[in-house]
Amino acid sequence: MGGTRKIWTAMDIEANQAKQNNCNSTVDDSIPHSALSVDTALSFPLMVSCVIELCKDLFGKWAKLDDSCFSVETVSGGITNLLLKVSAKEENGDNVSVTVRLYGPNTEYVINRERELQAIKYLSAAGFGAKLLGVFANGMVQSFINARTLTPSDMRKPKLVAEIAKQLRRFHQVEIPGSKEPQLWVDIFKFFEKASALQFEDIDKQLIYETILFEEVRKEVTQLKELTGLLNAPVVFAHNDLLSGNLMLNDEHDKLYFIDFEYGSYNYRGFDIGNHFNEYAGYDCDYSLYPSKDEQYHFFRHYLQPEKPYEVSEKDLESLYVETNTFMLASHLYWALWAIIQARMSPIDFDYLGYFFLRYNEYKRRKEMCFSLAQSHFSGPGTV
Ligand SMILES: Nc1ncnc2c1ncn2[C@@H]1O[C@H](COP(=O)(O)OP(=O)(O)OP(=O)(O)O)[C@@H](O)[C@H]1O
């Protein structure tokens, strides 16, 4: 879903905004700020001039360089963000590259940029993602990552699985100031309220929308919330959208990067892992590609004990297996409800209502197996 999942993200913005306002840590003052903005509607050549001016304003050592020392190219041009690569030939002959991310119009209404920037600050200090180099009126500048984006099939290669698991463990250990309340059910219920009160101008969409059994969905959400509540699952700062498009690999240095923290929040550990496993289905949503128990155990070993993966106890593996596969169901409900709202709000031409049914049907297909897995786990050791 990567690119299609970007426009209408957190419905909890207002709620979180209130929390953020109570939290006194903002972006580090040592990070350069510029009041300039770059109009994304400009023609590319005009945009290039503005971006060069912006970079000169942000970075003192580039201020005196001639415009001919800069080159600007597009890295990715989603509707949400426009990502540019800016390279500058510095006075000492060094060629330095950065990325300039221009937020798409109106995304400030749907993405909590303050929360994202704050998370980036702490995550990049912990070595995750691109380094935050500058902030301006409608975007940010980050270090350029010399790496390729992973494909869904890369993501399940045992060596990479071990590395992803190990990094995810470290990611989950990062401390971000502010509320540590897990967002999963807060988000899901907000999505539900919005999603169940929509009206579509498009008659065909309206007819499809009217076939959604919201009371049934509400019961499923409530039932799953109750079940996951029995798990006592750890709460961590979670990425929440760990799909292959958000993983980059530098093959030469064997270095893996997590990127794109737009959905990052405090959340249940099992949700982040289960959501990641759901992404094995790839862009075609082929859920037969969901990892087997052995594949999951390989991940868990490296997540739980990266230094001694083969010393993880069977009991710990089983517990994390139950936790992950219960929250995996929540990931289906989360993105299913999110998709209904996207169907109404997003300008991206994608069959979001179809995506709702895909995720909701997969939830229903897996529900019984996962519920009985959790219930037999609660009823005694060794029963899984
Ligand atoms: N710092 C970076 N350095 C190099 N390439 C990057 C960097 N950040 C992102 N990219 C590349 O750009 C792609 C899009 O990045 P990202 O998902 O962060 O942007 P986005 O605007 O949220 O994307 P979209 O809305 O198109 O999904 C990534 O898959 C990656 O290939």
Short mmCIF file of C-alpha atoms and ligand atoms in Angstrom, two decimals:
data_model
loop_
_atom_site.label_atom_id
_atom_site.label_comp_id
_atom_site.label_asym_id
_atom_site.label_seq_id
_atom_site.Cartn_x
_atom_site.Cartn_y
_atom_site.Cartn_z
CA MET A 1 0.00 0.00 0.00
CA GLY A 2 3.01 2.34 0.60
CA GLY A 3 2.31 5.36 -1.56
CA THR A 4 -1.45 5.05 -1.34
CA ARG A 5 -1.29 5.16 2.42
CA LYS A 6 -0.09 8.67 2.76
CA ILE A 7 -2.70 11.35 2.45
CA TRP A 8 -5.21 10.99 5.21
CA THR A 9 -3.28 9.52 8.05
CA ALA A 10 -3.97 10.23 11.70
CA MET A 11 -7.50 11.08 12.62
CA ASP A 12 -6.27 11.64 16.13
CA ILE A 13 -4.50 14.82 15.26
CA GLU A 14 -6.61 17.10 17.39
CA ALA A 15 -6.37 14.77 20.36
CA ASN A 16 -2.65 14.39 19.97
CA GLN A 17 -2.16 18.07 19.33
CA ALA A 18 -3.52 18.75 22.79
CA LYS A 19 -1.09 16.25 24.25
CA GLN A 20 1.80 17.64 22.22
CA ASN A 21 1.05 21.14 23.44
CA ASN A 22 1.51 19.88 26.98
CA CYS A 23 4.81 18.31 26.09
CA ASN A 24 7.60 20.83 26.16
CA SER A 25 10.14 19.17 23.87
CA THR A 26 10.02 20.49 20.30
CA VAL A 27 12.54 20.27 17.49
CA ASP A 28 16.11 20.73 18.65
CA ASP A 29 17.12 24.40 18.42
CA SER A 30 20.48 23.42 16.96
CA ILE A 31 18.70 22.26 13.79
CA PRO A 32 18.62 25.15 11.30
CA HIS A 33 15.20 26.62 10.60
CA SER A 34 14.10 28.74 7.68
CA ALA A 35 10.89 30.70 7.31
CA LEU A 36 11.00 30.11 3.55
CA SER A 37 8.54 27.82 1.81
CA VAL A 38 8.64 26.25 -1.64
CA ASP A 39 5.45 26.18 -3.67
CA THR A 40 4.94 22.63 -4.96
CA ALA A 41 2.76 23.99 -7.77
CA LEU A 42 5.75 25.75 -9.37
CA SER A 43 7.25 24.47 -12.60
CA PHE A 44 10.30 22.28 -11.93
CA PRO A 45 12.89 24.91 -13.04
CA LEU A 46 11.33 27.57 -10.79
CA MET A 47 11.10 25.09 -7.95
CA VAL A 48 14.81 24.29 -8.37
CA SER A 49 15.72 27.98 -7.93
CA CYS A 50 13.60 28.21 -4.78
CA VAL A 51 15.08 25.02 -3.36
CA ILE A 52 18.61 26.30 -3.95
CA GLU A 53 17.73 29.58 -2.23
CA LEU A 54 16.24 27.61 0.65
CA CYS A 55 19.36 25.46 1.05
CA LYS A 56 21.55 28.57 1.05
CA ASP A 57 19.34 30.09 3.73
CA LEU A 58 19.53 26.96 5.88
CA PHE A 59 23.20 26.05 5.54
CA GLY A 60 25.78 28.79 6.05
CA LYS A 61 28.54 26.97 4.19
CA TRP A 62 26.38 26.86 1.06
CA ALA A 63 25.32 30.53 1.23
CA LYS A 64 28.09 31.83 -1.02
CA LEU A 65 28.12 29.00 -3.57
CA ASP A 66 27.12 29.87 -7.12
CA ASP A 67 23.81 28.33 -8.23
CA SER A 68 25.75 26.34 -10.83
CA CYS A 69 27.33 24.34 -7.96
CA PHE A 70 23.91 22.76 -7.22
CA SER A 71 22.00 20.02 -8.92
CA VAL A 72 18.43 19.06 -8.03
CA GLU A 73 16.53 15.92 -9.04
CA THR A 74 13.30 14.19 -8.02
CA VAL A 75 13.63 11.08 -5.84
CA SER A 76 9.97 10.35 -5.39
CA GLY A 77 6.93 12.37 -6.26
CA GLY A 78 3.97 11.11 -4.28
CA ILE A 79 0.96 13.37 -3.87
CA THR A 80 1.68 13.69 -0.17
CA ASN A 81 5.30 14.66 -0.39
CA LEU A 82 7.70 15.61 -3.09
CA LEU A 83 11.16 14.30 -2.32
CA LEU A 84 14.10 16.01 -4.03
CA LYS A 85 17.78 15.18 -3.99
CA VAL A 86 19.95 18.27 -3.81
CA SER A 87 23.68 17.91 -4.43
CA ALA A 88 26.15 20.71 -3.89
CA LYS A 89 29.77 20.94 -4.94
CA GLU A 90 31.35 22.62 -1.93
CA GLU A 91 34.33 25.01 -2.01
CA ASN A 92 36.72 22.21 -0.99
CA GLY A 93 35.53 20.10 -3.94
CA ASP A 94 33.37 17.74 -1.85
CA ASN A 95 30.05 16.72 -3.36
CA VAL A 96 27.41 16.64 -0.64
CA SER A 97 23.82 15.42 -1.12
CA VAL A 98 20.71 15.95 0.97
CA THR A 99 17.01 15.28 0.48
CA VAL A 100 14.47 18.09 0.56
CA ARG A 101 10.97 16.92 1.43
CA LEU A 102 8.18 19.26 0.40
CA TYR A 103 4.93 18.46 2.17
CA GLY A 104 1.99 18.16 -0.18
CA PRO A 105 -0.74 20.79 0.01
CA ASN A 106 -3.12 20.46 3.00
CA THR A 107 -1.26 17.54 4.52
CA GLU A 108 -0.84 19.58 7.70
CA TYR A 109 -4.52 18.82 8.33
CA VAL A 110 -3.93 15.10 8.26
CA ILE A 111 -0.38 14.49 9.43
CA ASN A 112 0.84 15.63 12.79
CA ARG A 113 4.10 17.18 11.60
CA GLU A 114 5.13 18.34 15.02
CA ARG A 115 4.85 14.81 16.38
CA GLU A 116 6.66 13.42 13.34
CA LEU A 117 9.50 15.95 13.65
CA GLN A 118 9.89 15.24 17.33
CA ALA A 119 10.06 11.50 16.71
CA ILE A 120 12.58 11.99 13.89
CA LYS A 121 14.79 14.01 16.22
CA TYR A 122 14.97 11.23 18.81
CA LEU A 123 15.00 8.38 16.32
CA SER A 124 17.76 9.92 14.24
CA ALA A 125 19.77 10.56 17.42
CA ALA A 126 19.42 6.81 18.07
CA GLY A 127 20.73 6.10 14.55
CA PHE A 128 17.43 5.50 12.73
CA GLY A 129 16.47 6.85 9.35
CA ALA A 130 17.93 9.89 7.71
CA LYS A 131 19.43 12.62 9.85
CA LEU A 132 17.29 15.73 10.26
CA LEU A 133 19.37 18.63 8.89
CA GLY A 134 16.92 21.49 8.59
CA VAL A 135 13.28 22.49 8.88
CA PHE A 136 11.44 25.07 6.79
CA ALA A 137 7.90 26.36 6.42
CA ASN A 138 6.56 23.47 4.34
CA GLY A 139 9.09 20.71 4.66
CA MET A 140 12.36 19.38 5.97
CA VAL A 141 15.88 18.59 4.81
CA GLN A 142 17.41 15.23 5.69
CA SER A 143 20.59 13.39 4.89
CA PHE A 144 20.55 11.43 1.65
CA ILE A 145 20.58 7.69 2.23
CA ASN A 146 22.68 5.84 -0.30
CA ALA A 147 20.64 2.68 -0.45
CA ARG A 148 17.96 0.81 -2.35
CA THR A 149 14.38 0.27 -1.24
CA LEU A 150 13.61 -3.35 -0.32
CA THR A 151 11.04 -5.43 -2.17
CA PRO A 152 8.53 -7.63 -0.29
CA SER A 153 10.51 -10.73 -1.30
CA ASP A 154 13.78 -9.23 0.02
CA MET A 155 12.07 -8.63 3.31
CA ARG A 156 11.67 -12.36 4.04
CA LYS A 157 15.26 -13.39 3.30
CA PRO A 158 16.55 -14.98 6.52
CA LYS A 159 19.62 -12.76 6.78
CA LEU A 160 17.54 -9.61 6.33
CA VAL A 161 14.83 -10.92 8.64
CA ALA A 162 17.44 -11.24 11.39
CA GLU A 163 18.68 -7.70 10.75
CA ILE A 164 15.17 -6.21 10.63
CA ALA A 165 14.27 -7.98 13.89
CA LYS A 166 17.44 -6.80 15.59
CA GLN A 167 16.89 -3.20 14.47
CA LEU A 168 13.23 -3.29 15.40
CA ARG A 169 14.21 -4.30 18.91
CA ARG A 170 16.50 -1.25 19.11
CA PHE A 171 13.82 0.95 17.57
CA HIS A 172 11.38 -0.18 20.22
CA GLN A 173 13.85 0.83 22.90
CA VAL A 174 13.98 4.49 21.81
CA GLU A 175 12.42 6.80 24.34
CA ILE A 176 10.30 9.61 22.87
CA PRO A 177 9.11 12.26 25.32
CA GLY A 178 5.41 12.84 25.74
CA SER A 179 2.48 10.55 26.37
CA LYS A 180 3.23 6.83 26.25
CA GLU A 181 -0.38 5.80 25.92
CA PRO A 182 -0.72 3.13 23.21
CA GLN A 183 -2.61 4.58 20.27
CA LEU A 184 -4.04 1.42 18.68
CA TRP A 185 -7.56 1.34 20.09
CA VAL A 186 -7.81 5.12 20.33
CA ASP A 187 -7.06 5.25 16.58
CA ILE A 188 -9.26 2.30 15.66
CA PHE A 189 -12.30 3.71 17.47
CA LYS A 190 -11.73 7.14 15.93
CA PHE A 191 -11.39 5.55 12.50
CA PHE A 192 -14.59 3.62 13.19
CA GLU A 193 -16.58 6.73 14.17
CA LYS A 194 -15.42 8.59 11.05
CA ALA A 195 -15.71 5.64 8.71
CA SER A 196 -19.24 4.76 9.77
CA ALA A 197 -20.59 8.28 9.19
CA LEU A 198 -19.57 8.99 5.61
CA GLN A 199 -21.51 9.96 2.54
CA PHE A 200 -20.09 9.49 -0.96
CA GLU A 201 -20.91 11.74 -3.91
CA ASP A 202 -20.06 8.90 -6.27
CA ILE A 203 -23.20 6.73 -6.42
CA ASP A 204 -21.30 3.50 -7.10
CA LYS A 205 -19.04 4.07 -4.13
CA GLN A 206 -22.04 4.95 -1.95
CA LEU A 207 -23.73 1.67 -2.89
CA ILE A 208 -20.64 -0.35 -2.05
CA TYR A 209 -20.19 1.61 1.18
CA GLU A 210 -23.78 0.76 2.20
CA THR A 211 -22.96 -2.94 2.09
CA ILE A 212 -20.47 -2.56 4.96
CA LEU A 213 -21.92 -4.03 8.15
CA PHE A 214 -20.66 -1.48 10.64
CA GLU A 215 -22.36 -3.05 13.64
CA GLU A 216 -20.60 -6.31 12.88
CA VAL A 217 -17.29 -4.45 12.52
CA ARG A 218 -17.86 -2.68 15.85
CA LYS A 219 -18.44 -6.04 17.57
CA GLU A 220 -15.25 -7.43 16.04
CA VAL A 221 -13.25 -4.43 17.22
CA THR A 222 -14.64 -4.68 20.76
CA GLN A 223 -14.08 -8.42 20.94
CA LEU A 224 -10.50 -8.16 19.71
CA LYS A 225 -9.73 -5.28 22.06
CA GLU A 226 -10.90 -7.42 24.98
CA LEU A 227 -8.80 -10.36 23.87
CA THR A 228 -5.63 -8.33 23.35
CA GLY A 229 -6.21 -6.71 26.75
CA LEU A 230 -5.59 -10.13 28.35
CA LEU A 231 -2.14 -10.33 26.76
CA ASN A 232 -0.49 -7.69 28.94
CA ALA A 233 1.49 -6.75 25.86
CA PRO A 234 4.48 -4.42 26.15
CA VAL A 235 4.02 -0.88 24.85
CA VAL A 236 6.91 0.60 22.86
CA PHE A 237 7.52 3.42 20.41
CA ALA A 238 6.40 1.63 17.26
CA HIS A 239 7.00 2.36 13.59
CA ASN A 240 3.49 1.09 12.73
CA ASP A 241 4.08 0.94 8.98
CA LEU A 242 7.07 -1.31 8.46
CA LEU A 243 6.48 -2.34 4.86
CA SER A 244 9.21 -3.06 2.34
CA GLY A 245 9.00 0.48 0.87
CA ASN A 246 10.02 1.83 4.25
CA LEU A 247 13.15 -0.32 4.47
CA MET A 248 16.30 0.63 2.60
CA LEU A 249 19.48 -1.37 2.22
CA ASN A 250 22.99 -0.33 1.29
CA ASP A 251 24.29 -3.61 -0.16
CA GLU A 252 27.90 -2.48 -0.19
CA HIS A 253 28.01 -1.73 3.53
CA ASP A 254 25.29 -4.20 4.45
CA LYS A 255 23.46 -1.40 6.22
CA LEU A 256 19.71 -1.42 6.71
CA TYR A 257 17.65 1.73 7.24
CA PHE A 258 14.13 2.18 8.58
CA ILE A 259 12.52 5.27 7.03
CA ASP A 260 9.23 7.18 7.05
CA PHE A 261 8.06 7.68 10.60
CA GLU A 262 4.75 9.37 9.70
CA TYR A 263 2.74 6.70 11.54
CA GLY A 264 5.14 6.30 14.48
CA SER A 265 3.54 6.34 17.93
CA TYR A 266 3.55 4.55 21.23
CA ASN A 267 1.82 1.28 20.55
CA TYR A 268 1.76 -2.43 21.29
CA ARG A 269 4.93 -4.28 20.32
CA GLY A 270 2.87 -7.16 18.92
CA PHE A 271 1.02 -4.76 16.62
CA ASP A 272 4.24 -3.48 15.05
CA ILE A 273 5.50 -7.03 14.45
CA GLY A 274 2.14 -8.42 13.30
CA ASN A 275 1.66 -5.45 10.99
CA HIS A 276 5.12 -6.05 9.54
CA PHE A 277 4.28 -9.73 8.93
CA ASN A 278 1.07 -8.71 7.15
CA GLU A 279 3.25 -6.68 4.79
CA TYR A 280 4.89 -9.90 3.57
CA ALA A 281 1.77 -10.05 1.39
CA GLY A 282 3.33 -7.29 -0.72
CA TYR A 283 1.61 -4.76 -2.90
CA ASP A 284 -0.72 -7.41 -4.36
CA CYS A 285 -1.96 -8.33 -0.87
CA ASP A 286 -1.27 -12.02 -1.35
CA TYR A 287 -1.82 -13.18 2.23
CA SER A 288 -0.67 -16.70 1.41
CA LEU A 289 2.77 -15.08 1.78
CA TYR A 290 2.20 -14.48 5.51
CA PRO A 291 5.24 -15.95 7.30
CA SER A 292 5.05 -19.53 8.56
CA LYS A 293 5.53 -20.33 12.24
CA ASP A 294 9.18 -21.26 11.57
CA GLU A 295 9.78 -18.00 9.72
CA GLN A 296 8.18 -16.06 12.56
CA TYR A 297 10.29 -17.88 15.14
CA HIS A 298 13.41 -16.92 13.19
CA PHE A 299 12.31 -13.28 13.47
CA PHE A 300 11.42 -13.62 17.17
CA ARG A 301 14.78 -15.18 18.09
CA HIS A 302 16.64 -12.22 16.61
CA TYR A 303 14.16 -9.75 18.07
CA LEU A 304 14.26 -11.19 21.60
CA GLN A 305 17.93 -12.05 21.87
CA PRO A 306 19.96 -10.77 18.91
CA GLU A 307 23.24 -11.80 20.55
CA LYS A 308 22.14 -15.34 21.38
CA PRO A 309 19.17 -16.06 19.08
CA TYR A 310 19.35 -19.80 19.60
CA GLU A 311 19.14 -19.52 23.35
CA VAL A 312 15.64 -18.00 23.37
CA SER A 313 13.35 -20.29 25.35
CA GLU A 314 10.44 -22.11 23.70
CA LYS A 315 8.14 -20.41 26.21
CA ASP A 316 9.23 -16.92 25.13
CA LEU A 317 8.89 -17.84 21.47
CA GLU A 318 5.38 -19.17 22.04
CA SER A 319 4.31 -16.09 24.00
CA LEU A 320 5.52 -13.70 21.32
CA TYR A 321 3.91 -15.90 18.66
CA VAL A 322 0.54 -15.59 20.39
CA GLU A 323 0.99 -11.85 21.03
CA THR A 324 1.98 -11.12 17.42
CA ASN A 325 -0.73 -13.21 15.81
CA THR A 326 -3.44 -11.68 17.97
CA PHE A 327 -2.32 -8.13 17.19
CA MET A 328 -1.87 -9.10 13.54
CA LEU A 329 -5.69 -9.20 13.46
CA ALA A 330 -5.80 -5.64 14.79
CA SER A 331 -3.57 -4.53 11.92
CA HIS A 332 -6.23 -5.79 9.48
CA LEU A 333 -9.00 -3.90 11.29
CA TYR A 334 -6.87 -0.77 11.54
CA TRP A 335 -6.02 -0.54 7.84
CA ALA A 336 -9.49 -1.73 6.82
CA LEU A 337 -11.17 1.16 8.65
CA TRP A 338 -8.48 3.58 7.54
CA ALA A 339 -9.17 2.58 3.94
CA ILE A 340 -12.87 3.50 4.18
CA ILE A 341 -11.91 7.03 5.20
CA GLN A 342 -9.29 7.16 2.46
CA ALA A 343 -11.95 6.16 -0.04
CA ARG A 344 -13.81 9.36 0.83
CA MET A 345 -10.90 11.75 1.52
CA SER A 346 -7.94 10.78 -0.58
CA PRO A 347 -7.33 12.32 -4.02
CA ILE A 348 -5.33 9.18 -4.94
CA ASP A 349 -7.09 7.08 -7.54
CA PHE A 350 -7.08 3.73 -5.75
CA ASP A 351 -9.81 1.23 -4.92
CA TYR A 352 -9.78 1.92 -1.20
CA LEU A 353 -13.22 0.34 -0.61
CA GLY A 354 -11.91 -2.80 -2.29
CA TYR A 355 -8.94 -2.60 0.07
CA PHE A 356 -11.33 -2.43 3.05
CA PHE A 357 -12.95 -5.72 1.98
CA LEU A 358 -9.58 -7.32 1.33
CA ARG A 359 -8.32 -6.54 4.82
CA TYR A 360 -11.63 -7.20 6.58
CA ASN A 361 -12.13 -10.53 4.84
CA GLU A 362 -8.60 -11.55 5.71
CA TYR A 363 -9.36 -10.60 9.32
CA LYS A 364 -12.42 -12.85 9.29
CA ARG A 365 -10.53 -15.68 7.60
CA ARG A 366 -7.82 -15.66 10.27
CA LYS A 367 -9.95 -14.74 13.27
CA GLU A 368 -10.98 -18.15 14.55
CA MET A 369 -7.52 -19.62 14.34
CA CYS A 370 -5.91 -16.65 16.12
CA PHE A 371 -8.59 -16.41 18.81
CA SER A 372 -8.30 -20.09 19.67
CA LEU A 373 -4.50 -19.78 19.67
CA ALA A 374 -4.75 -16.99 22.25
CA GLN A 375 -7.41 -18.78 24.30
CA SER A 376 -5.45 -22.02 24.49
CA HIS A 377 -2.40 -20.01 25.52
CA PHE A 378 -4.35 -18.46 28.40
CA SER A 379 -5.69 -21.82 29.49
CA GLY A 380 -2.30 -23.31 30.22
CA PRO A 381 1.35 -23.80 29.28
CA GLY A 382 2.30 -26.05 26.42
CA THR A 383 -1.12 -25.95 24.82
CA VAL A 384 -0.21 -23.84 21.80
N1 LIG B 1 16.61 10.20 3.06
C1 LIG B 1 16.44 9.52 1.93
N2 LIG B 1 17.49 9.30 1.11
C2 LIG B 1 17.33 8.64 -0.06
N3 LIG B 1 16.16 8.16 -0.52
C3 LIG B 1 15.07 8.34 0.26
C4 LIG B 1 15.15 9.02 1.52
N4 LIG B 1 13.92 9.04 2.06
C5 LIG B 1 13.11 8.40 1.19
N5 LIG B 1 13.78 7.96 0.11
C6 LIG B 1 13.24 7.24 -1.05
O1 LIG B 1 12.00 7.83 -1.40
C7 LIG B 1 10.94 6.86 -1.29
C8 LIG B 1 9.73 7.54 -0.66
O2 LIG B 1 10.06 7.90 0.65
P1 LIG B 1 9.00 8.10 1.81
O3 LIG B 1 8.16 6.86 1.92
O4 LIG B 1 9.71 8.56 3.03
O5 LIG B 1 8.21 9.32 1.20
P2 LIG B 1 6.70 9.61 1.13
O6 LIG B 1 6.54 10.95 0.56
O7 LIG B 1 6.10 9.32 2.47
O8 LIG B 1 6.32 8.56 0.04
P3 LIG B 1 4.99 8.21 -0.67
O9 LIG B 1 3.93 9.18 -0.22
O10 LIG B 1 5.30 8.29 -2.14
O11 LIG B 1 4.81 6.80 -0.17
C9 LIG B 1 11.49 5.74 -0.43
O12 LIG B 1 10.91 4.49 -0.72
C10 LIG B 1 12.95 5.77 -0.77
O13 LIG B 1 13.18 5.04 -1.96
#
